[in-house]
Coordinates of C-alpha atoms and ligand atoms in Angstrom, one line a residue:
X1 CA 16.4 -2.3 -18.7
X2 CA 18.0 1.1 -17.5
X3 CA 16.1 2.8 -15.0
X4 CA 15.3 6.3 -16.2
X5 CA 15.2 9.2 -13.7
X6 CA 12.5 12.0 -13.6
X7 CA 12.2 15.6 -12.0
X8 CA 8.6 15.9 -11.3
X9 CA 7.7 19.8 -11.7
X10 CA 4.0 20.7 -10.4
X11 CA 3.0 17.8 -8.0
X12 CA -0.8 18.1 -9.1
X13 CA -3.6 16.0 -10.2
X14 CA -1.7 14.9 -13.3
X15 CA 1.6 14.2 -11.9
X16 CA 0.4 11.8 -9.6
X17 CA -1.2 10.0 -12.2
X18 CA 2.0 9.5 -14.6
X19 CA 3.6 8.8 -11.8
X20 CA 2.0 6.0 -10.3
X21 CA 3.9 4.5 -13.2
X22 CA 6.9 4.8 -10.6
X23 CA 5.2 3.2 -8.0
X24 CA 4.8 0.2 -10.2
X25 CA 7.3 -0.4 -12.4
X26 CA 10.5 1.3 -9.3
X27 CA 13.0 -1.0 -11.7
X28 CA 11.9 1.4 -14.7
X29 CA 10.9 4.6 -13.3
X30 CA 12.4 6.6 -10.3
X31 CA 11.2 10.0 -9.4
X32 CA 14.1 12.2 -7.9
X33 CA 13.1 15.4 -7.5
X34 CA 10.0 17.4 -7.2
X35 CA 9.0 21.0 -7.6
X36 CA 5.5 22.4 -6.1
X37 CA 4.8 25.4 -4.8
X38 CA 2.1 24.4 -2.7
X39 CA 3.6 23.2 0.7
X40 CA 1.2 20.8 1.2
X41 CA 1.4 18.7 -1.7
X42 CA 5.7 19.4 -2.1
X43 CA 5.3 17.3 1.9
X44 CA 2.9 14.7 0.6
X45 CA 4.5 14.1 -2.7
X46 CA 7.9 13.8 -1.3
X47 CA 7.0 11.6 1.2
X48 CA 4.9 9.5 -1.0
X49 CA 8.3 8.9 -3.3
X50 CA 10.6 9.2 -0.4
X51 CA 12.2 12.1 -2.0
X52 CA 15.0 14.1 0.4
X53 CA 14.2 17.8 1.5
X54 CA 17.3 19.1 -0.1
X55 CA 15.7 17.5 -3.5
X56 CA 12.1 18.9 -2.8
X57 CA 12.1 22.4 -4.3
X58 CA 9.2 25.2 -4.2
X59 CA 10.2 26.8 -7.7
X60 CA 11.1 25.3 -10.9
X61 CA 13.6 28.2 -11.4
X62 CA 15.4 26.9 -8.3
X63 CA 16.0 23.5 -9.7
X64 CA 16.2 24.0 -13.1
X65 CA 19.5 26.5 -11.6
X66 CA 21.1 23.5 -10.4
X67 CA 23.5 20.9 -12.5
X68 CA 21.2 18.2 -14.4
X69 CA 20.2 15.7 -11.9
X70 CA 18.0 13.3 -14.1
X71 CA 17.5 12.2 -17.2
X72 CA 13.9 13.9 -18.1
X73 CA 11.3 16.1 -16.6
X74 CA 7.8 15.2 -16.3
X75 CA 6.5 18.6 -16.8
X76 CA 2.8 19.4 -15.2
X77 CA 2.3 22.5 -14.3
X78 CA -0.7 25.2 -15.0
X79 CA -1.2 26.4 -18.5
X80 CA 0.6 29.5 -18.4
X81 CA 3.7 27.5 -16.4
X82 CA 4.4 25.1 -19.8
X83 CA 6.2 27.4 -21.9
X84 CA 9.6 28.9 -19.7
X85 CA 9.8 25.7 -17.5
X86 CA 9.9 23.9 -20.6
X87 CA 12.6 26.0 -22.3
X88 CA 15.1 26.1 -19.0
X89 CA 14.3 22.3 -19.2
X90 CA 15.7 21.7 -22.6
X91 CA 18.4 24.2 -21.9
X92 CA 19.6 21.9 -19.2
X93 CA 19.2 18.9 -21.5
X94 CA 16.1 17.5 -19.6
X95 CA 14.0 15.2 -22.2
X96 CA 10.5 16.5 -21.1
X97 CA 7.1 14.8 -21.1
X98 CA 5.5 17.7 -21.1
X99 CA 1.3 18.1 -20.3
X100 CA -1.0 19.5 -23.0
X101 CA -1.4 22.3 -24.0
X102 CA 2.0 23.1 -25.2
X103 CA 1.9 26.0 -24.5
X104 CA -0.5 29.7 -24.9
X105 CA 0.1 30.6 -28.2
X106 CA 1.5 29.5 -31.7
X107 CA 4.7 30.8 -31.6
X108 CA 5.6 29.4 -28.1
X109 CA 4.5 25.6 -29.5
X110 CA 6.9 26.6 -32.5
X111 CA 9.6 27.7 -30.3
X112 CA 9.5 24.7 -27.4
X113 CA 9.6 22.5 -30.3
X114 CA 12.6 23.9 -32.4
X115 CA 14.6 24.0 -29.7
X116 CA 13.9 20.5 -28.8
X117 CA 14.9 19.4 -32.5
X118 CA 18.5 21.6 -31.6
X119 CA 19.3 20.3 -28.9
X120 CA 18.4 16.7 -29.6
X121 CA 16.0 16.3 -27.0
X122 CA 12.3 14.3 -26.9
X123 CA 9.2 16.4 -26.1
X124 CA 6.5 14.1 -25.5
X125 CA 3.0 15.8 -25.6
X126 CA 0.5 14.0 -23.2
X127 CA -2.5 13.5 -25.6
X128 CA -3.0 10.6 -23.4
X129 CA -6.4 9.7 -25.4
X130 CA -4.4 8.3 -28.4
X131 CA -3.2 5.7 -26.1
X132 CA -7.1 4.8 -25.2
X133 CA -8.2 1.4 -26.1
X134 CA -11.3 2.9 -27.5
X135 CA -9.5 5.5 -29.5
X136 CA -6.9 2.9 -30.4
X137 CA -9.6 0.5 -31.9
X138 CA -10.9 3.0 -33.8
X139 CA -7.8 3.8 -35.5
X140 CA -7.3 -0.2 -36.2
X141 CA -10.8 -0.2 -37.9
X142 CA -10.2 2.7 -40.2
X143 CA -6.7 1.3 -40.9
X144 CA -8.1 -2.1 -41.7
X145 CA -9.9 -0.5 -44.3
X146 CA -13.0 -2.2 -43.4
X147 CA -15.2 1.0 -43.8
X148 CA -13.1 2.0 -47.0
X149 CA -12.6 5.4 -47.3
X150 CA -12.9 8.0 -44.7
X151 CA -15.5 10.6 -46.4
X152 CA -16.7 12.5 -43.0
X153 CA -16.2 12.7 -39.0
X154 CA -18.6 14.2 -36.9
X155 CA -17.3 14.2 -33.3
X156 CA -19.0 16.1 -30.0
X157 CA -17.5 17.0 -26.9
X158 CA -20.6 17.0 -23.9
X159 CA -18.7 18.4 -21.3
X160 CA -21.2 18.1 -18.8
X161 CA -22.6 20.8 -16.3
X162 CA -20.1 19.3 -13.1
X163 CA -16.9 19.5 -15.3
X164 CA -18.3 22.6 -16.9
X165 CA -18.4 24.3 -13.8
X166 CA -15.8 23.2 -11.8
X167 CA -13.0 23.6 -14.5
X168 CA -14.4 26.2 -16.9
X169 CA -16.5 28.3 -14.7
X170 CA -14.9 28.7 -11.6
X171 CA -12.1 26.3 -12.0
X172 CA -8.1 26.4 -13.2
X173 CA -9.1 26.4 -17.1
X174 CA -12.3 28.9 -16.9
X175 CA -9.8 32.4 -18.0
X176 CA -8.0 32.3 -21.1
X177 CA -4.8 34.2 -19.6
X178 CA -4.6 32.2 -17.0
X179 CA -5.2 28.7 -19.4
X180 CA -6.1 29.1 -22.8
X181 CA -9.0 29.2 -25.0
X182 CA -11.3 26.3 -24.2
X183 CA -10.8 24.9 -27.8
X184 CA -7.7 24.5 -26.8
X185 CA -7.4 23.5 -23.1
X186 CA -10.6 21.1 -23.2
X187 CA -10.2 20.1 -26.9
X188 CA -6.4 19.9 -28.2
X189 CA -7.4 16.3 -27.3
X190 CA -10.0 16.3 -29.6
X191 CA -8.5 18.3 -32.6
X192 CA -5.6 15.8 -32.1
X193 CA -7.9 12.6 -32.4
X194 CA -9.2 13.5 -35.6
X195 CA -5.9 14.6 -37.7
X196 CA -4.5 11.0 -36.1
X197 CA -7.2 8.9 -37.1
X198 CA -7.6 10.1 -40.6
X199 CA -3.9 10.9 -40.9
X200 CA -4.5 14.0 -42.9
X201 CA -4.3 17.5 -41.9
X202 CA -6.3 20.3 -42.0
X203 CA -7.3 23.1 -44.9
X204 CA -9.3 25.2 -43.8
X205 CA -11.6 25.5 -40.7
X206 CA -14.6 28.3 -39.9
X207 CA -16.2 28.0 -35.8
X208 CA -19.1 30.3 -34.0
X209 CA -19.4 30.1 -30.0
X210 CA -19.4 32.1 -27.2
X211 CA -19.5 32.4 -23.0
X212 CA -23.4 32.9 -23.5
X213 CA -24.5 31.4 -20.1
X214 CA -22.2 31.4 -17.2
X215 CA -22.7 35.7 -17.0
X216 CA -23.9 38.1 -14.2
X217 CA -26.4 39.2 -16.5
X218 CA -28.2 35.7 -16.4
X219 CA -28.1 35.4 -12.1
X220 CA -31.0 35.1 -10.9
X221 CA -33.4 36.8 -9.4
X222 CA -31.9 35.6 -5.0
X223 CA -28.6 34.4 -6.0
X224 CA -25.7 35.7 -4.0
X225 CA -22.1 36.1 -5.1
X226 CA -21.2 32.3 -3.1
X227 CA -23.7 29.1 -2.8
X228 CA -23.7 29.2 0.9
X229 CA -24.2 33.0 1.2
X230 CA -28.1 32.6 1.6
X231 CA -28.5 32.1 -1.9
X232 CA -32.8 31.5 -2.2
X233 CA -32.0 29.5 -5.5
X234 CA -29.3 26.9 -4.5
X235 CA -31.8 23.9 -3.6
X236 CA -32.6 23.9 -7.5
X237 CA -29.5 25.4 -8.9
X238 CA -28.0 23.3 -11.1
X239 CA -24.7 24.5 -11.1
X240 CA -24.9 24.7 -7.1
X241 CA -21.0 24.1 -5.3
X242 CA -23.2 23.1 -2.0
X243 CA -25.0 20.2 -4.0
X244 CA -21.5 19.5 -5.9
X245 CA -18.7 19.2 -3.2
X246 CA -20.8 19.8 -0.4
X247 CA -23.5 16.8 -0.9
X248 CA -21.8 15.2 -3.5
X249 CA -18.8 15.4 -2.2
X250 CA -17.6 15.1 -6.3
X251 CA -14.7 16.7 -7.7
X252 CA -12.7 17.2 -4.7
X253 CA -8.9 16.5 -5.8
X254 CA -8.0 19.8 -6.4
X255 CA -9.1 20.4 -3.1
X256 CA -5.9 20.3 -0.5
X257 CA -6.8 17.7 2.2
X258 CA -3.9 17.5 5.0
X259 CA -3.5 14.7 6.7
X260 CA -6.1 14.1 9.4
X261 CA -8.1 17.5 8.4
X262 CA -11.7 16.9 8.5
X263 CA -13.5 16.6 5.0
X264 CA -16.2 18.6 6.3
X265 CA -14.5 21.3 7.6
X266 CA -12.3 21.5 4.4
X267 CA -15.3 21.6 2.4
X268 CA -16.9 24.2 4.4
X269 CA -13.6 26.7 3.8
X270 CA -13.8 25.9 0.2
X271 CA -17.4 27.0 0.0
X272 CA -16.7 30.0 2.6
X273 CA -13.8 31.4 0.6
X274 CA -12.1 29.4 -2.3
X275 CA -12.7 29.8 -5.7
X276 CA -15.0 26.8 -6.3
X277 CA -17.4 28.4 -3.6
X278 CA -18.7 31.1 -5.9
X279 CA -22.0 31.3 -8.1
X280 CA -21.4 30.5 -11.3
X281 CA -22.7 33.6 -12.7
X282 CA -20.5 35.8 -10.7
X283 CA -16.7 35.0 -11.9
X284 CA -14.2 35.8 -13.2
X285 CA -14.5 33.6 -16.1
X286 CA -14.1 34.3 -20.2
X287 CA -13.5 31.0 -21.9
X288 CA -16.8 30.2 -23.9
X289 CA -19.0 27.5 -23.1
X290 CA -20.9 26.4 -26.4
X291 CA -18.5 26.0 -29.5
X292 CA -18.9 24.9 -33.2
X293 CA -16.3 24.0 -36.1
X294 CA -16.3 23.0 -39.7
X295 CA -13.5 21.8 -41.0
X296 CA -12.0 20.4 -44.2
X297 CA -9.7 18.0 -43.5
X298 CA -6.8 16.6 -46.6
X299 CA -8.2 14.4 -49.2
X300 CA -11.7 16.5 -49.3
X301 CA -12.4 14.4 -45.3
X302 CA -15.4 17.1 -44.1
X303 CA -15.2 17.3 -40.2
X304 CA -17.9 18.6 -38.2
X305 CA -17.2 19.2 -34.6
X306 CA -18.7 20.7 -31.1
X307 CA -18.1 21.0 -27.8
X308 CA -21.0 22.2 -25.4
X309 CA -21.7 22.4 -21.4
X310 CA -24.7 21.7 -20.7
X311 CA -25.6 17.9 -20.9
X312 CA -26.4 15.8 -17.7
X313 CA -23.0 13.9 -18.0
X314 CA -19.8 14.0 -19.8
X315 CA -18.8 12.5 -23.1
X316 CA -17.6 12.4 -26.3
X317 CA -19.2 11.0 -29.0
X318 CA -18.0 10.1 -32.7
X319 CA -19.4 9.4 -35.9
X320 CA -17.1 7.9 -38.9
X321 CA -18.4 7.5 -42.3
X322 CA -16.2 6.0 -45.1
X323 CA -17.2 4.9 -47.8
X324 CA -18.1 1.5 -47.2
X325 CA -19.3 1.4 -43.7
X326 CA -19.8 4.0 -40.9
X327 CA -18.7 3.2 -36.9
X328 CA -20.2 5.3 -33.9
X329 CA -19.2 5.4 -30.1
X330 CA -19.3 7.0 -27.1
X331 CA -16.2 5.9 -25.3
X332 CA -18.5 3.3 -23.7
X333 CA -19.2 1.4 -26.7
X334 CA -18.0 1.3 -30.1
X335 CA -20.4 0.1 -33.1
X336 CA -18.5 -0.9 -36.3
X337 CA -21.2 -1.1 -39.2
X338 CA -19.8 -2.0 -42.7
X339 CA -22.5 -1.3 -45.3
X340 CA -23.1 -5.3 -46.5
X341 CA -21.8 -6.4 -42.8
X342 CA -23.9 -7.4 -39.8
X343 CA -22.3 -4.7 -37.2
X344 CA -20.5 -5.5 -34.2
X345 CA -20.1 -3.8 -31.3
X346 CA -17.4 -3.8 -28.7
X347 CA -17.3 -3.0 -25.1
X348 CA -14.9 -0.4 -23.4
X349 CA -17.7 0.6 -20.2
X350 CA -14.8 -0.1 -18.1
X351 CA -12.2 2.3 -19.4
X352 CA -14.5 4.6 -19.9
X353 CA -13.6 8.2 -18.2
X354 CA -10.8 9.1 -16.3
X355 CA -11.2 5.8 -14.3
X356 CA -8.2 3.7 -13.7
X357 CA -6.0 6.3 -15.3
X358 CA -8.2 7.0 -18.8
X359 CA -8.0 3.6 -19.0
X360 CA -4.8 2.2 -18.6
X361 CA -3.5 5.3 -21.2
X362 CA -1.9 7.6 -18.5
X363 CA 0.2 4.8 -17.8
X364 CA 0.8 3.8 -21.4
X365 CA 1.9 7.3 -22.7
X366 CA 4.7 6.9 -19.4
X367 CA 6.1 3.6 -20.6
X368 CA 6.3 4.9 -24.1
X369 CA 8.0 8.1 -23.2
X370 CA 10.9 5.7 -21.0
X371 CA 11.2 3.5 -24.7
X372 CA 11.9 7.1 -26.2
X373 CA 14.2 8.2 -23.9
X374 CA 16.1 4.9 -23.2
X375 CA 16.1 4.3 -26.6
X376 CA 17.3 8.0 -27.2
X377 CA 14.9 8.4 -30.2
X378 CA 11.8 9.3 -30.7
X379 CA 10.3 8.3 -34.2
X380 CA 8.1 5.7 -33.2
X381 CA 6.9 7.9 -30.0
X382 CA 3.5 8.6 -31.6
X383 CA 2.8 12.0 -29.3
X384 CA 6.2 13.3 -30.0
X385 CA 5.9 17.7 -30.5
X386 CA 6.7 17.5 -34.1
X387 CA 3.5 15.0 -34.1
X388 CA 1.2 17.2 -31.5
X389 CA 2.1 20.1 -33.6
X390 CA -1.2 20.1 -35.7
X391 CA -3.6 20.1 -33.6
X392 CA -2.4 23.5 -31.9
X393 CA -2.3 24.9 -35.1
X394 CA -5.6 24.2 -35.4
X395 CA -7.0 25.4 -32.3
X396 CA -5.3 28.7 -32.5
X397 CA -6.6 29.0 -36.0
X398 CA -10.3 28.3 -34.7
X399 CA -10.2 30.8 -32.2
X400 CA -9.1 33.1 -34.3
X401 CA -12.3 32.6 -36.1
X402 CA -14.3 32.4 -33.5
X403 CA -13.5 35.9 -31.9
X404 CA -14.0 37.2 -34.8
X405 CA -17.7 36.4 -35.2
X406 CA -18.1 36.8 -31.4
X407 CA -18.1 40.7 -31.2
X408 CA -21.1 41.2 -28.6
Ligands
NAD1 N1 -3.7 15.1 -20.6 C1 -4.9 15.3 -19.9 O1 -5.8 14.6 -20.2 C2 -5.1 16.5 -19.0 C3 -6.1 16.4 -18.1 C4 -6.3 17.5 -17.2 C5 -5.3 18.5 -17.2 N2 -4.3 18.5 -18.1 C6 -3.3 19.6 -18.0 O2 -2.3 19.2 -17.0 C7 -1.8 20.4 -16.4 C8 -1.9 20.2 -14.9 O3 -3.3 20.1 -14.6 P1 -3.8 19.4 -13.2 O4 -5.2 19.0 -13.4 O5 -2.8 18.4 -12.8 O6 -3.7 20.6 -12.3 P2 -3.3 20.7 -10.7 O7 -3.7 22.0 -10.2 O8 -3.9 19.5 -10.0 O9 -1.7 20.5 -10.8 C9 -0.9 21.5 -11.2 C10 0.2 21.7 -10.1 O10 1.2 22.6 -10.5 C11 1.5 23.4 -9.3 N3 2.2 24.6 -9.7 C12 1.7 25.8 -9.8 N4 2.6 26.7 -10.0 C13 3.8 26.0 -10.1 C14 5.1 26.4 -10.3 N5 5.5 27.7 -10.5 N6 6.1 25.5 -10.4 C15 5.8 24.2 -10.1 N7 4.5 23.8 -9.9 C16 3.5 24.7 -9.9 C17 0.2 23.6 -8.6 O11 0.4 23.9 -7.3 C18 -0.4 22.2 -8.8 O12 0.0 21.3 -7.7 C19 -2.5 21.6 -17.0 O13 -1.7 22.1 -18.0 C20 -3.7 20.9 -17.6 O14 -4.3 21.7 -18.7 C21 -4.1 17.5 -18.9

């Protein structure tokens, strides 16, 4: 098997987790250059795949300059970094596994992916979920035809309070112009799950939602603009960074921590002056936090589907009903219920989150992308562009909707 070499552009949260793929399978995957702008992590990453300086660049403009020097890119960068890096990518004649979303509006998706079809090269969308066991079952079931035919999905996204304010409040995904509309950032996934499971497309779509929450004008009454800045609410705050990172010590990793720096003290400059510091009521956020959508799906398939944050934890939940049978899961466990059946119900507690690499998929969507490539096709790559298309579409067509019922 021919060992396929990768360009690693934005040496974040995500790109360490693809490319632990690298680490073990070296005869399949080799990493030989990366680009991050953050000093820190362009040391640690290169040390951690023994990358040379000369191949360790701060800007993707700077090696995307130089001759090819691999075979793809694995391309993670911020939001708003998708769309050029991935166009100089192709130019060069990179094959590109590139993170979702594909980029901040329609006609950018449109444009990454013509250019991909032109110049013969495979964009590989990292809708990692499809490659979930409990996502995958779910797609054998309704293909088994055991429920007979799908008449309805109802699916819910509970974001819960910590994600919600650590990523959409004061976090990398909380401004549309510097991420993209929630609908989109948070659930592209989502939107994506449904058209693959029922294999149709969609109609037609209406949505209501709004930021109503996370404002200045619902502070309260001895807040301050950060946690630790004698705030007289933070003990039963919520939504408090000082209980979150500071107690907790949860959602750290896109905190940098140098080698041999003190937690403590890292934590304490966060709080002091970093962005995850500040009340949640004082940001600079926009994207909304409470969302509803209709849809109607091909083949008369009705879809109703939410995303909301503020539940205690984080999940999604599902409802199929066809026409002989329903099934129902949380990503823990999956309930399969034909009508004159006895229902059974199957495990998946430990896959369940982002644990092990949303379990075992991040890894899977890697090895797929190396088939593609090595292979030098891509029509049995299931999160090919052409394929992650649809749900974009979608997403930009809900939040057109949305905006325009949310004039207050
Ligand atoms: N597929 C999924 O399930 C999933 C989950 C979370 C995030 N994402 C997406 O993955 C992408 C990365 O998210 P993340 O959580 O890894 O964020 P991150 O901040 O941990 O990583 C992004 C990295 O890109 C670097 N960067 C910034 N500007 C750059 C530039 N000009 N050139 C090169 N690198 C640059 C940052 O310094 C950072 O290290 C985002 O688009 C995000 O929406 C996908």
């Amino acid at each position: 098997m021919s060992r396929i070499t990768v360009v690693a552009i934005g040496a974040g949260d995500r790109m360490n987790a693809y490319t632990e793929y690298a680490r073990l399978h070296p005869e399949e995957l080799e990493i030989v250059a990366v680009v991050e702008p953050n000093p820190l992590r362009l040391e640690q990453y290169a040390a951690a795949f023994g990358i040379p300086a000369a191949q360790a660049f701060p800007s993707w403009e700077e090696c995307l300059q130089r001759p090819r020097m691999a075979d793809a890119v694995f391309l993670c960068t911020p939001d708003p970094l998708h769309y050029r890096p991935a166009l100089a990518a192709l130019e060069k004649g990179y094959h590109i596994l590139l993170e979702k979303p594909i980029a901040q509006s329609w006609e950018q998706c449109n444009e990454i992916a013509a250019r991909a079809a032109e110049c013969g090269l495979i964009v590989g969308v990292c809708h990692v979920l499809r490659y979930h066991p409990y996502y995958r079952k779910i797609k054998t079931v309704l293909e088994s035809g055991v429920l007979g035919e799908v008449i309805s999905v109802c699916h819910r996204i509970e974001i819960g309070t910590e994600r919600m304010a650590h990523s959409f409040v004061r976090g990398l995904w909380r401004k549309e112009s510097e991420s993209n509309p929630i609908i989109l950032s948070k659930a592209c996934h989502d939107l994506d799950l449904i058209v693959w499971l029922t294999g149709r497309k969609c109609c037609s779509m209406d949505s209501y939602g709004s930021l109503k929450w996370f404002r200045a004008c619902n502070a309260p009454a001895g807040s301050a603009l950060r946690c630790i800045d004698g705030c007289t609410v933070e003990p039963e705050c919520p939504y408090s960074a000082v209980e979150l990172y500071g107690r907790q010590k949860r959602w750290l990793r896109h905190f940098d921590i140098g080698e041999g720096a003190a937690l403590e003290t890292v934590i304490r400059k966060e709080l002091k002056e970093g962005p995850y510091g500040r009340c949640v009521y004082r940001c600079d956020n926009d994207v909304a936090d409470n969302q509803v959508v209709a849809m109607s799906l091909e083949g008369d398939i009705t879809v109703d589907f939410s995303l909301n944050g503020f539940t205690r934890e984080g999940a999604r939940r599902t409802r199929i009903a066809g026409s002989h049978g329903e099934l129902f899961g949380d990503e823990k466990q999956l309930t399969v219920a034909p009508f004159r059946k006895e229902p059974e119900v199957y495990d998946f507690s430990d896959t369940y989150g982002e644990c092990n690499f949303h379990g075992g998929a991040d890894l899977h969507i890697v090895a797929d992308f190396l088939k593609a490539v090595r292979e030098g096709r891509s029509a049995h790559f299931p999160v090919r562009i052409e394929e992650a298309l649809e749900s974009h579409r979608i997403a930009f067509e809900i939040e057109k909707k949305r905006k325009a019922y949310d004039i207050f």
